[in-house]
mmCIF file of C-alpha atoms in Angstrom:
data_model
loop_
_atom_site.group_PDB
_atom_site.id
_atom_site.type_symbol
_atom_site.label_atom_id
_atom_site.label_comp_id
_atom_site.label_asym_id
_atom_site.label_seq_id
_atom_site.Cartn_x
_atom_site.Cartn_y
_atom_site.Cartn_z
ATOM 1 C CA MET X 1 -1.864 -22.291 -30.612
ATOM 2 C CA ILE X 2 -0.881 -19.972 -27.793
ATOM 3 C CA SER X 3 0.821 -21.562 -24.808
ATOM 4 C CA LYS X 4 -0.519 -20.926 -21.339
ATOM 5 C CA ASP X 5 2.774 -19.440 -20.196
ATOM 6 C CA GLN X 6 3.028 -16.827 -22.968
ATOM 7 C CA THR X 7 3.753 -13.286 -21.785
ATOM 8 C CA LYS X 8 3.447 -9.850 -23.345
ATOM 9 C CA THR X 9 5.683 -6.820 -22.894
ATOM 10 C CA ILE X 10 4.344 -3.888 -20.877
ATOM 11 C CA ASN X 11 6.304 -0.632 -20.660
ATOM 12 C CA GLY X 12 9.484 -2.578 -21.232
ATOM 13 C CA GLY X 13 8.593 -5.195 -18.592
ATOM 14 C CA SER X 14 6.386 -8.258 -18.696
ATOM 15 C CA PHE X 15 3.026 -9.369 -17.341
ATOM 16 C CA SER X 16 1.725 -12.935 -17.511
ATOM 17 C CA LEU X 17 -1.330 -13.136 -19.742
ATOM 18 C CA ASP X 18 -4.070 -15.179 -18.072
ATOM 19 C CA LEU X 19 -5.619 -17.108 -20.966
ATOM 20 C CA GLU X 20 -8.263 -18.688 -18.745
ATOM 21 C CA THR X 21 -9.698 -15.231 -18.099
ATOM 22 C CA LEU X 22 -9.871 -14.750 -21.880
ATOM 23 C CA HIS X 23 -11.388 -18.189 -22.572
ATOM 24 C CA LEU X 24 -14.039 -16.780 -24.921
ATOM 25 C CA LEU X 25 -11.387 -16.141 -27.566
ATOM 26 C CA THR X 26 -11.016 -18.819 -30.220
ATOM 27 C CA PHE X 27 -7.271 -18.402 -30.597
ATOM 28 C CA LYS X 28 -6.898 -21.663 -32.439
ATOM 29 C CA ALA X 29 -9.149 -20.572 -35.247
ATOM 30 C CA MET X 30 -7.829 -17.037 -35.598
ATOM 31 C CA ALA X 31 -4.801 -16.464 -37.824
ATOM 32 C CA ASN X 32 -4.384 -12.876 -36.655
ATOM 33 C CA TRP X 33 -5.391 -11.598 -33.202
ATOM 34 C CA ALA X 34 -5.764 -8.069 -34.524
ATOM 35 C CA GLU X 35 -8.609 -9.201 -36.804
ATOM 36 C CA LEU X 36 -10.980 -9.987 -33.941
ATOM 37 C CA PRO X 37 -14.120 -7.807 -34.246
ATOM 38 C CA GLN X 38 -13.961 -4.706 -32.072
ATOM 39 C CA ASP X 39 -17.375 -5.325 -30.518
ATOM 40 C CA LEU X 40 -16.242 -8.823 -29.461
ATOM 41 C CA LEU X 41 -13.079 -7.384 -27.901
ATOM 42 C CA THR X 42 -15.178 -4.831 -26.038
ATOM 43 C CA GLN X 43 -17.453 -7.530 -24.616
ATOM 44 C CA ILE X 44 -14.398 -9.499 -23.471
ATOM 45 C CA THR X 45 -12.809 -6.519 -21.716
ATOM 46 C CA LYS X 46 -16.008 -5.969 -19.752
ATOM 47 C CA ARG X 47 -15.612 -9.474 -18.288
ATOM 48 C CA VAL X 48 -12.027 -9.014 -17.102
ATOM 49 C CA LYS X 49 -12.068 -8.332 -13.366
ATOM 50 C CA ALA X 50 -8.380 -8.138 -12.416
ATOM 51 C CA ILE X 51 -6.505 -4.996 -13.421
ATOM 52 C CA GLU X 52 -3.309 -6.943 -14.099
ATOM 53 C CA ASP X 53 -5.213 -9.098 -16.636
ATOM 54 C CA PHE X 54 -6.810 -5.997 -18.144
ATOM 55 C CA ILE X 55 -3.379 -4.428 -18.628
ATOM 56 C CA ALA X 56 -2.072 -7.646 -20.161
ATOM 57 C CA PHE X 57 -5.055 -7.739 -22.537
ATOM 58 C CA GLY X 58 -4.322 -4.234 -23.811
ATOM 59 C CA ALA X 59 -0.671 -5.098 -24.401
ATOM 60 C CA VAL X 60 -1.387 -7.762 -27.058
ATOM 61 C CA CYS X 61 -1.722 -5.432 -30.060
ATOM 62 C CA THR X 62 -3.127 -2.068 -31.155
ATOM 63 C CA SER X 63 -6.717 -3.197 -31.674
ATOM 64 C CA TRP X 64 -6.784 -4.877 -28.267
ATOM 65 C CA ARG X 65 -5.307 -1.781 -26.643
ATOM 66 C CA ILE X 66 -8.075 0.339 -28.188
ATOM 67 C CA ALA X 67 -10.675 -1.999 -26.681
ATOM 68 C CA ALA X 68 -9.020 -2.048 -23.252
ATOM 69 C CA THR X 69 -9.878 1.501 -22.255
ATOM 70 C CA LYS X 70 -10.620 2.440 -18.664
ATOM 71 C CA LYS X 71 -14.276 3.156 -19.434
ATOM 72 C CA PHE X 72 -14.856 -0.584 -19.910
ATOM 73 C CA PHE X 73 -13.404 -1.511 -16.543
ATOM 74 C CA ASP X 74 -15.046 -1.150 -13.136
ATOM 75 C CA VAL X 75 -12.397 1.068 -11.520
ATOM 76 C CA LEU X 76 -14.103 0.707 -8.138
ATOM 77 C CA SER X 77 -14.024 -3.098 -8.149
ATOM 78 C CA PRO X 78 -11.859 -4.543 -5.345
ATOM 79 C CA GLN X 79 -8.401 -5.759 -6.287
ATOM 80 C CA VAL X 80 -5.908 -8.078 -4.612
ATOM 81 C CA PRO X 81 -2.796 -6.129 -3.568
ATOM 82 C CA LEU X 82 0.391 -7.118 -5.374
ATOM 83 C CA LEU X 83 3.576 -7.684 -3.427
ATOM 84 C CA MET X 84 6.073 -5.133 -4.747
ATOM 85 C CA LEU X 85 9.402 -6.845 -4.198
ATOM 86 C CA ALA X 86 12.512 -5.154 -2.842
ATOM 87 C CA ASP X 87 14.522 -2.538 -4.682
ATOM 88 C CA LYS X 88 17.464 -4.098 -6.567
ATOM 89 C CA ASP X 89 19.013 -0.789 -7.629
ATOM 90 C CA GLU X 90 17.881 -1.280 -11.228
ATOM 91 C CA ASP X 91 15.264 0.245 -13.533
ATOM 92 C CA TYR X 92 12.858 -2.692 -13.259
ATOM 93 C CA ARG X 93 10.699 -3.604 -10.273
ATOM 94 C CA GLU X 94 9.168 -7.002 -9.655
ATOM 95 C CA PHE X 95 5.606 -7.650 -8.466
ATOM 96 C CA TYR X 96 4.354 -10.944 -7.045
ATOM 97 C CA SER X 97 0.713 -11.974 -7.507
ATOM 98 C CA LEU X 98 -0.891 -13.999 -4.723
ATOM 99 C CA SER X 99 -3.591 -15.181 -7.127
ATOM 100 C CA LYS X 100 -1.329 -16.311 -9.947
ATOM 101 C CA LYS X 101 1.738 -17.224 -7.878
ATOM 102 C CA LYS X 102 3.863 -15.460 -10.486
ATOM 103 C CA VAL X 103 6.333 -12.583 -10.615
ATOM 104 C CA SER X 104 5.976 -9.805 -13.200
ATOM 105 C CA ARG X 105 8.607 -7.206 -14.088
ATOM 106 C CA ILE X 106 7.688 -3.581 -14.784
ATOM 107 C CA PHE X 107 9.958 -0.845 -16.065
ATOM 108 C CA LEU X 108 9.998 1.660 -13.177
ATOM 109 C CA PRO X 109 13.169 3.761 -13.250
ATOM 110 C CA GLU X 110 11.295 6.464 -11.311
ATOM 111 C CA ILE X 111 11.572 4.529 -8.022
ATOM 112 C CA ARG X 112 15.098 3.184 -8.340
ATOM 113 C CA GLY X 113 16.917 3.725 -5.041
ATOM 114 C CA ARG X 114 13.923 5.501 -3.476
ATOM 115 C CA GLU X 115 11.936 4.886 -0.343
ATOM 116 C CA CYS X 116 8.363 3.933 -1.319
ATOM 117 C CA PHE X 117 5.154 4.236 0.698
ATOM 118 C CA PRO X 118 2.046 2.869 -1.096
ATOM 119 C CA SER X 119 -1.413 4.370 -0.662
ATOM 120 C CA GLU X 120 -4.573 4.138 -2.814
ATOM 121 C CA GLY X 121 -2.669 2.397 -5.612
ATOM 122 C CA TRP X 122 -0.054 5.193 -5.767
ATOM 123 C CA LEU X 123 3.467 5.411 -4.367
ATOM 124 C CA PHE X 124 4.798 8.255 -2.260
ATOM 125 C CA THR X 125 8.506 8.205 -3.079
ATOM 126 C CA MET X 126 11.543 9.985 -1.657
ATOM 127 C CA SER X 127 15.105 10.021 -2.986
ATOM 128 C CA TYR X 128 18.294 10.469 -0.951
ATOM 129 C CA THR X 129 18.508 14.040 -2.317
ATOM 130 C CA GLY X 130 15.166 14.905 -0.734
ATOM 131 C CA GLU X 131 13.027 14.935 -3.888
ATOM 132 C CA MET X 132 9.498 13.665 -3.173
ATOM 133 C CA ASN X 133 6.772 12.576 -5.587
ATOM 134 C CA LEU X 134 3.499 10.741 -5.955
ATOM 135 C CA LEU X 135 3.828 8.096 -8.659
ATOM 136 C CA HIS X 136 1.287 5.806 -10.265
ATOM 137 C CA PRO X 137 3.377 2.684 -10.914
ATOM 138 C CA PHE X 138 1.308 1.308 -13.813
ATOM 139 C CA SER X 139 0.699 4.496 -15.816
ATOM 140 C CA HIS X 140 3.929 6.316 -14.792
ATOM 141 C CA ILE X 141 1.967 9.484 -13.975
ATOM 142 C CA ASN X 142 4.180 11.543 -11.666
ATOM 143 C CA ILE X 143 3.089 14.340 -9.300
ATOM 144 C CA GLN X 144 5.908 16.444 -7.927
ATOM 145 C CA LEU X 145 5.702 17.382 -4.245
ATOM 146 C CA PRO X 146 7.513 20.093 -2.270
ATOM 147 C CA PRO X 147 10.972 18.763 -1.326
ATOM 148 C CA ARG X 148 12.060 17.293 1.985
ATOM 149 C CA GLU X 149 13.958 20.444 2.925
ATOM 150 C CA ASP X 150 10.705 22.445 2.909
ATOM 151 C CA LEU X 151 9.046 19.809 5.071
ATOM 152 C CA LEU X 152 11.829 19.878 7.637
ATOM 153 C CA ALA X 153 12.431 23.630 7.624
ATOM 154 C CA SER X 154 9.929 24.272 10.398
ATOM 155 C CA GLU X 155 11.848 21.800 12.563
ATOM 156 C CA GLY X 156 15.112 23.673 12.049
ATOM 157 C CA LEU X 157 16.622 20.684 10.239
ATOM 158 C CA GLY X 158 16.987 22.115 6.740
ATOM 159 C CA GLU X 159 20.770 22.201 7.017
ATOM 160 C CA ALA X 160 21.176 18.868 8.794
ATOM 161 C CA PRO X 161 23.627 16.331 7.311
ATOM 162 C CA GLU X 162 22.058 14.005 4.769
ATOM 163 C CA GLU X 163 22.760 10.859 6.779
ATOM 164 C CA GLU X 164 20.716 12.232 9.688
ATOM 165 C CA ILE X 165 17.561 12.987 7.733
ATOM 166 C CA TRP X 166 17.619 10.452 4.886
ATOM 167 C CA ASN X 167 15.282 8.097 6.701
ATOM 168 C CA CYS X 168 13.001 10.815 8.089
ATOM 169 C CA MET X 169 9.789 9.623 6.422
ATOM 170 C CA ASP X 170 7.625 7.115 8.256
ATOM 171 C CA LYS X 171 4.076 7.104 6.792
ATOM 172 C CA ALA X 172 2.204 8.676 3.866
ATOM 173 C CA ILE X 173 -1.589 8.341 3.536
ATOM 174 C CA LEU X 174 -3.894 9.592 0.753
ATOM 175 C CA SER X 175 -7.541 10.408 1.388
ATOM 176 C CA ALA X 176 -8.426 9.319 -2.170
ATOM 177 C CA SER X 177 -6.759 8.195 -5.368
ATOM 178 C CA PRO X 178 -5.462 11.067 -7.529
ATOM 179 C CA SER X 179 -6.594 8.936 -10.483
ATOM 180 C CA LEU X 180 -10.230 9.448 -9.498
ATOM 181 C CA THR X 181 -10.329 13.000 -8.140
ATOM 182 C CA SER X 182 -8.307 16.171 -7.653
ATOM 183 C CA ASP X 183 -10.033 16.716 -4.302
ATOM 184 C CA TYR X 184 -7.604 14.699 -2.190
ATOM 185 C CA VAL X 185 -5.219 15.209 0.707
ATOM 186 C CA LEU X 186 -1.828 13.637 1.398
ATOM 187 C CA VAL X 187 -0.834 13.366 5.077
ATOM 188 C CA VAL X 188 2.705 12.343 6.016
ATOM 189 C CA ASN X 189 4.232 11.290 9.303
ATOM 190 C CA TYR X 190 7.924 12.173 9.540
ATOM 191 C CA TYR X 191 10.735 12.557 12.029
ATOM 192 C CA GLY X 192 12.139 16.022 12.584
ATOM 193 C CA ARG X 193 13.182 16.802 16.106
ATOM 194 C CA VAL X 194 9.972 15.059 17.153
ATOM 195 C CA ASN X 195 7.455 12.804 15.445
ATOM 196 C CA SER X 196 5.451 15.189 13.246
ATOM 197 C CA LEU X 197 2.492 15.297 10.865
ATOM 198 C CA ALA X 198 2.024 17.501 7.796
ATOM 199 C CA PHE X 199 -0.315 17.637 4.792
ATOM 200 C CA TRP X 200 -0.229 18.639 1.129
ATOM 201 C CA ARG X 201 -3.056 19.110 -1.378
ATOM 202 C CA PRO X 202 -3.081 19.705 -5.156
ATOM 203 C CA GLY X 203 -2.129 23.318 -5.751
ATOM 204 C CA ASP X 204 -0.329 23.780 -2.427
ATOM 205 C CA LEU X 205 3.160 25.270 -2.842
ATOM 206 C CA ASN X 206 4.423 23.851 0.432
ATOM 207 C CA TRP X 207 3.700 21.432 3.241
ATOM 208 C CA THR X 208 1.486 22.516 6.134
ATOM 209 C CA ASN X 209 2.396 21.176 9.558
ATOM 210 C CA ILE X 210 -0.365 19.771 11.756
ATOM 211 C CA ASP X 211 -0.246 20.979 15.345
ATOM 212 C CA ILE X 212 -0.568 17.800 17.393
ATOM 213 C CA ASN X 213 0.985 16.972 20.749
ATOM 214 C CA THR X 214 0.986 13.196 21.015
ATOM 215 C CA HIS X 215 2.329 11.059 23.818
ATOM 216 C CA GLY X 216 4.640 8.791 21.866
ATOM 217 C CA ALA X 217 5.312 8.505 18.138
ATOM 218 C CA VAL X 218 2.638 7.631 15.577
ATOM 219 C CA THR X 219 2.691 3.943 14.648
ATOM 220 C CA SER X 220 -0.211 3.814 12.155
ATOM 221 C CA MET X 221 -2.547 6.068 10.188
ATOM 222 C CA ASN X 222 -5.715 5.398 8.198
ATOM 223 C CA TYR X 223 -8.301 7.427 6.296
ATOM 224 C CA TYR X 224 -11.674 6.189 7.529
ATOM 225 C CA LYS X 225 -15.135 7.599 6.727
ATOM 226 C CA GLY X 226 -13.905 11.051 5.771
ATOM 227 C CA GLN X 227 -11.398 11.542 8.579
ATOM 228 C CA PHE X 228 -7.764 10.719 9.296
ATOM 229 C CA TYR X 229 -7.094 8.458 12.279
ATOM 230 C CA SER X 230 -3.742 7.806 13.905
ATOM 231 C CA VAL X 231 -2.603 5.648 16.813
ATOM 232 C CA THR X 232 0.564 6.105 18.856
ATOM 233 C CA TRP X 233 2.844 3.595 20.520
ATOM 234 C CA SER X 234 1.372 4.664 23.871
ATOM 235 C CA GLY X 235 -2.212 3.845 22.825
ATOM 236 C CA GLN X 236 -3.515 7.308 21.964
ATOM 237 C CA VAL X 237 -6.029 7.384 19.101
ATOM 238 C CA TRP X 238 -6.314 10.769 17.368
ATOM 239 C CA VAL X 239 -8.751 11.931 14.694
ATOM 240 C CA PHE X 240 -8.648 15.015 12.474
ATOM 241 C CA ASP X 241 -10.095 16.508 9.276
ATOM 242 C CA VAL X 242 -8.214 18.247 6.500
ATOM 243 C CA ALA X 243 -10.300 20.270 4.048
ATOM 244 C CA GLY X 244 -9.733 19.796 0.321
ATOM 245 C CA PRO X 245 -7.996 22.207 -2.062
ATOM 246 C CA SER X 246 -11.060 24.477 -2.271
ATOM 247 C CA ILE X 247 -10.256 25.834 1.216
ATOM 248 C CA THR X 248 -7.102 27.955 0.955
ATOM 249 C CA LYS X 249 -5.999 27.782 4.580
ATOM 250 C CA PRO X 250 -7.906 25.059 6.421
ATOM 251 C CA ILE X 251 -7.804 24.935 10.194
ATOM 252 C CA VAL X 252 -6.843 21.434 11.294
ATOM 253 C CA LYS X 253 -7.659 20.576 14.897
ATOM 254 C CA PRO X 254 -6.600 17.053 15.900
ATOM 255 C CA ARG X 255 -8.738 15.581 18.658
ATOM 256 C CA LEU X 256 -7.662 12.916 21.135
ATOM 257 C CA LEU X 257 -10.402 10.343 20.728
ATOM 258 C CA ILE X 258 -9.281 7.871 23.372
ATOM 259 C CA TRP X 259 -6.191 6.849 25.298
ATOM 260 C CA LEU X 260 -6.241 3.067 25.338
ATOM 261 C CA LYS X 261 -4.797 1.664 28.551
ATOM 262 C CA ASP X 262 -4.493 -1.953 27.446
ATOM 263 C CA LYS X 263 -1.305 -3.673 28.634
ATOM 264 C CA ILE X 264 -0.302 -4.424 25.033
ATOM 265 C CA PHE X 265 0.854 -0.818 24.703
ATOM 266 C CA SER X 266 3.503 -1.348 27.344
ATOM 267 C CA GLN X 267 5.034 -4.387 25.693
ATOM 268 C CA SER X 268 8.196 -4.254 23.615
ATOM 269 C CA SER X 269 8.532 -5.524 20.022
ATOM 270 C CA VAL X 270 4.850 -4.894 19.264
ATOM 271 C CA LYS X 271 3.471 -2.896 16.320
ATOM 272 C CA PHE X 272 -0.038 -1.533 15.708
ATOM 273 C CA TYR X 273 -2.052 -1.038 12.521
ATOM 274 C CA LEU X 274 -5.379 0.625 11.804
ATOM 275 C CA VAL X 275 -7.446 -1.055 9.087
ATOM 276 C CA GLU X 276 -11.022 -0.810 7.846
ATOM 277 C CA LEU X 277 -12.940 -4.041 7.435
ATOM 278 C CA SER X 278 -16.627 -4.246 6.516
ATOM 279 C CA GLY X 279 -17.238 -0.678 7.649
ATOM 280 C CA THR X 280 -15.564 -1.036 11.049
ATOM 281 C CA LEU X 281 -12.166 0.220 12.186
ATOM 282 C CA LEU X 282 -9.851 -2.464 13.515
ATOM 283 C CA LEU X 283 -6.646 -2.268 15.509
ATOM 284 C CA VAL X 284 -4.248 -5.066 14.582
ATOM 285 C CA THR X 285 -1.382 -5.825 16.961
ATOM 286 C CA ARG X 286 1.754 -7.610 15.791
ATOM 287 C CA PHE X 287 4.042 -9.397 18.247
ATOM 288 C CA SER X 288 7.637 -10.304 17.462
ATOM 289 C CA HIS X 289 10.806 -11.671 18.976
ATOM 290 C CA GLY X 290 13.192 -8.749 19.226
ATOM 291 C CA GLY X 291 11.492 -6.698 16.529
ATOM 292 C CA CYS X 292 12.519 -8.998 13.688
ATOM 293 C CA GLN X 293 10.541 -12.269 13.878
ATOM 294 C CA THR X 294 6.741 -12.077 14.031
ATOM 295 C CA PHE X 295 5.052 -14.903 15.937
ATOM 296 C CA LYS X 296 1.530 -13.703 16.767
ATOM 297 C CA PHE X 297 -1.270 -11.261 15.958
ATOM 298 C CA LYS X 298 -4.298 -10.009 17.851
ATOM 299 C CA VAL X 299 -7.194 -8.142 16.250
ATOM 300 C CA PHE X 300 -9.486 -5.689 18.033
ATOM 301 C CA GLU X 301 -12.527 -3.760 16.915
ATOM 302 C CA LEU X 302 -12.176 -0.109 17.837
ATOM 303 C CA ASP X 303 -15.639 0.873 19.072
ATOM 304 C CA LEU X 304 -15.880 4.599 18.279
ATOM 305 C CA ILE X 305 -19.129 4.945 20.238
ATOM 306 C CA LYS X 306 -18.152 3.250 23.500
ATOM 307 C CA LEU X 307 -14.483 4.249 22.970
ATOM 308 C CA GLU X 308 -13.104 0.858 23.809
ATOM 309 C CA LEU X 309 -11.350 -2.156 22.293
ATOM 310 C CA LYS X 310 -13.123 -5.453 21.703
ATOM 311 C CA GLU X 311 -11.006 -8.439 20.691
ATOM 312 C CA ILE X 312 -12.310 -10.426 17.716
ATOM 313 C CA ASN X 313 -11.281 -13.988 16.870
ATOM 314 C CA THR X 314 -12.194 -14.218 13.206
ATOM 315 C CA LEU X 315 -12.129 -12.135 10.039
ATOM 316 C CA GLY X 316 -14.773 -14.299 8.359
ATOM 317 C CA ASP X 317 -14.228 -14.441 4.604
ATOM 318 C CA SER X 318 -11.829 -11.505 4.760
ATOM 319 C CA ALA X 319 -8.063 -11.333 4.918
ATOM 320 C CA ILE X 320 -5.748 -8.493 5.942
ATOM 321 C CA VAL X 321 -2.529 -7.499 4.214
ATOM 322 C CA LEU X 322 -0.174 -5.307 6.184
ATOM 323 C CA GLY X 323 3.337 -3.984 6.056
ATOM 324 C CA LEU X 324 5.222 -0.789 5.363
ATOM 325 C CA ASN X 325 2.837 2.191 5.510
ATOM 326 C CA GLY X 326 -0.221 0.405 6.895
ATOM 327 C CA ALA X 327 -2.842 -2.239 6.239
ATOM 328 C CA SER X 328 -5.882 -3.017 4.107
ATOM 329 C CA SER X 329 -8.507 -5.756 3.938
ATOM 330 C CA VAL X 330 -9.497 -8.116 1.113
ATOM 331 C CA ASP X 331 -12.649 -10.165 0.583
ATOM 332 C CA SER X 332 -10.977 -13.519 -0.065
ATOM 333 C CA SER X 333 -14.203 -15.074 -1.358
ATOM 334 C CA LYS X 334 -13.842 -12.999 -4.541
ATOM 335 C CA PHE X 335 -10.292 -14.007 -5.373
ATOM 336 C CA ILE X 336 -8.284 -17.168 -5.728
ATOM 337 C CA GLY X 337 -5.016 -17.518 -3.857
ATOM 338 C CA VAL X 338 -6.095 -15.424 -0.861
ATOM 339 C CA LYS X 339 -7.015 -17.422 2.224
ATOM 340 C CA PRO X 340 -9.843 -16.251 4.497
ATOM 341 C CA ASN X 341 -9.136 -15.397 8.129
ATOM 342 C CA HIS X 342 -5.441 -14.820 7.410
ATOM 343 C CA ILE X 343 -3.102 -11.874 7.902
ATOM 344 C CA TYR X 344 -0.492 -11.497 5.162
ATOM 345 C CA PHE X 345 2.411 -9.500 6.554
ATOM 346 C CA THR X 346 5.691 -8.107 5.243
ATOM 347 C CA ASP X 347 8.832 -6.902 6.994
ATOM 348 C CA ASP X 348 8.347 -3.317 8.159
ATOM 349 C CA TRP X 349 10.553 -3.071 11.244
ATOM 350 C CA GLU X 350 12.009 0.252 10.079
ATOM 351 C CA GLU X 351 14.469 0.523 12.941
ATOM 352 C CA GLU X 352 16.053 -2.762 11.858
ATOM 353 C CA LEU X 353 16.231 -2.199 8.092
ATOM 354 C CA LYS X 354 19.604 -0.455 8.045
ATOM 355 C CA HIS X 355 21.167 -2.531 10.809
ATOM 356 C CA VAL X 356 20.780 -6.054 9.429
ATOM 357 C CA GLU X 357 22.681 -7.631 6.567
ATOM 358 C CA ASP X 358 21.148 -6.767 3.164
ATOM 359 C CA GLY X 359 18.264 -4.920 4.844
ATOM 360 C CA GLY X 360 14.666 -5.932 5.566
ATOM 361 C CA GLY X 361 12.474 -8.533 3.908
ATOM 362 C CA ARG X 362 12.953 -11.682 5.958
ATOM 363 C CA ASP X 363 9.974 -11.285 8.304
ATOM 364 C CA MET X 364 7.102 -12.193 5.951
ATOM 365 C CA GLY X 365 4.333 -14.755 6.113
ATOM 366 C CA ALA X 366 0.625 -15.574 6.287
ATOM 367 C CA TYR X 367 -0.784 -15.862 9.812
ATOM 368 C CA ASN X 368 -3.814 -18.097 10.349
ATOM 369 C CA ILE X 369 -5.969 -16.475 13.030
ATOM 370 C CA GLU X 370 -7.753 -19.744 13.808
ATOM 371 C CA ASP X 371 -4.761 -21.967 14.593
ATOM 372 C CA GLU X 372 -2.139 -19.197 15.054
ATOM 373 C CA LYS X 373 0.241 -20.834 12.573
ATOM 374 C CA ILE X 374 2.426 -18.950 10.094
ATOM 375 C CA GLU X 375 3.196 -20.193 6.604
ATOM 376 C CA SER X 376 5.145 -18.736 3.714
ATOM 377 C CA PHE X 377 3.259 -17.085 0.842
ATOM 378 C CA TYR X 378 6.261 -15.979 -1.244
ATOM 379 C CA PRO X 379 8.784 -18.652 -2.302
ATOM 380 C CA GLY X 380 11.868 -16.419 -2.560
ATOM 381 C CA LEU X 381 13.908 -13.980 -0.497
ATOM 382 C CA SER X 382 13.704 -10.266 -1.338
ATOM 383 C CA LEU X 383 15.843 -7.864 0.716
ATOM 384 C CA SER X 384 16.583 -4.136 0.727
ATOM 385 C CA PRO X 385 17.671 -1.563 3.345
ATOM 386 C CA ILE X 386 15.844 1.200 1.444
ATOM 387 C CA SER X 387 12.657 -0.272 0.005
ATOM 388 C CA PRO X 388 11.825 -3.828 1.197
ATOM 389 C CA PRO X 389 8.782 -5.773 -0.074
ATOM 390 C CA THR X 390 5.428 -4.108 0.521
ATOM 391 C CA TRP X 391 1.857 -4.226 -0.787
ATOM 392 C CA VAL X 392 0.572 -2.137 -3.702
ATOM 393 C CA THR X 393 -3.055 -2.278 -4.783
ATOM 394 C CA PRO X 394 -3.211 -2.244 -8.615
ATOM 395 C CA SER X 395 -5.316 0.589 -10.006
ATOM 396 C CA PHE X 396 -5.653 2.893 -12.997
#
């Protein structure tokens, strides 16, 4: 009989195999798993809803791997983001599941010692040498991007000392998953001489800078209903389009949508996040003590018709996960382990990461919007000055 805690190796790492999800199997009666009929295996794979379980299923043996092909999985079904734990300067990376309350190890030498910015289930990564890539962490597909030096050349910083430009990247947002389409755009927010935006598309030989004159640095970006949105520390909300690879030289004209004059934009130790929830665009504000200890959140609906903020006091059955590189929403009613009306946050105070002992990772928790209390959701401590814990949505 198979124990409930049995694990299977995946790419040199391990994932916990959820036997309850695979309850239809009569393990006790079967002498050899590989002898299960292929049509039965196919029917089982169609009932697996979590990608991490689907991957574990395919890792059992050859016949199971044949059955666990992507065509039998709903690639558009919502998934609970996994907490990618901090870089330990080794070839394995650990992922914590909110649903299973377990840590899995995956062989990922490609991101060792790199800064990582997750988007659409992929990781934008940058090494200290300036090499930049898009990496799918579960399939190891790697897309090489033009190097950092090309990105910074227009700012006159190509010859700057490494220590001055190592931490130049701030945000990286994809318009769509490269797993699903080649018609996607990658927009990055970086620090040259000023806070700057640039984009890259499949087939582009170099980065293209976006001409935008913001008042204050960009604090959050989001791709919402076919357009990129950004918000600055001063309360400016900008919107712009970037045409896909079919247009050789697209003209990008950022437009100032609104300059929010709320007093929250004048407060110190506050961060802002743009997130889509149930078809609406929200602005989440995060308050901290000295930029290192979060104590409160406020959530506003950004009314794009009236061009104003409206504070909301509940997320309903939804939850928000936020941290390095942005935020996303989850329908908690569809998953175990995710509490409704909560904000799950990780440490993303970039300015503090390299100035505190062992780096960032201490400021994490689950904030209850109803009673404004914060509780822990991860039992350990995971620290790194380069790549602290952040959320990655599992995908193919």
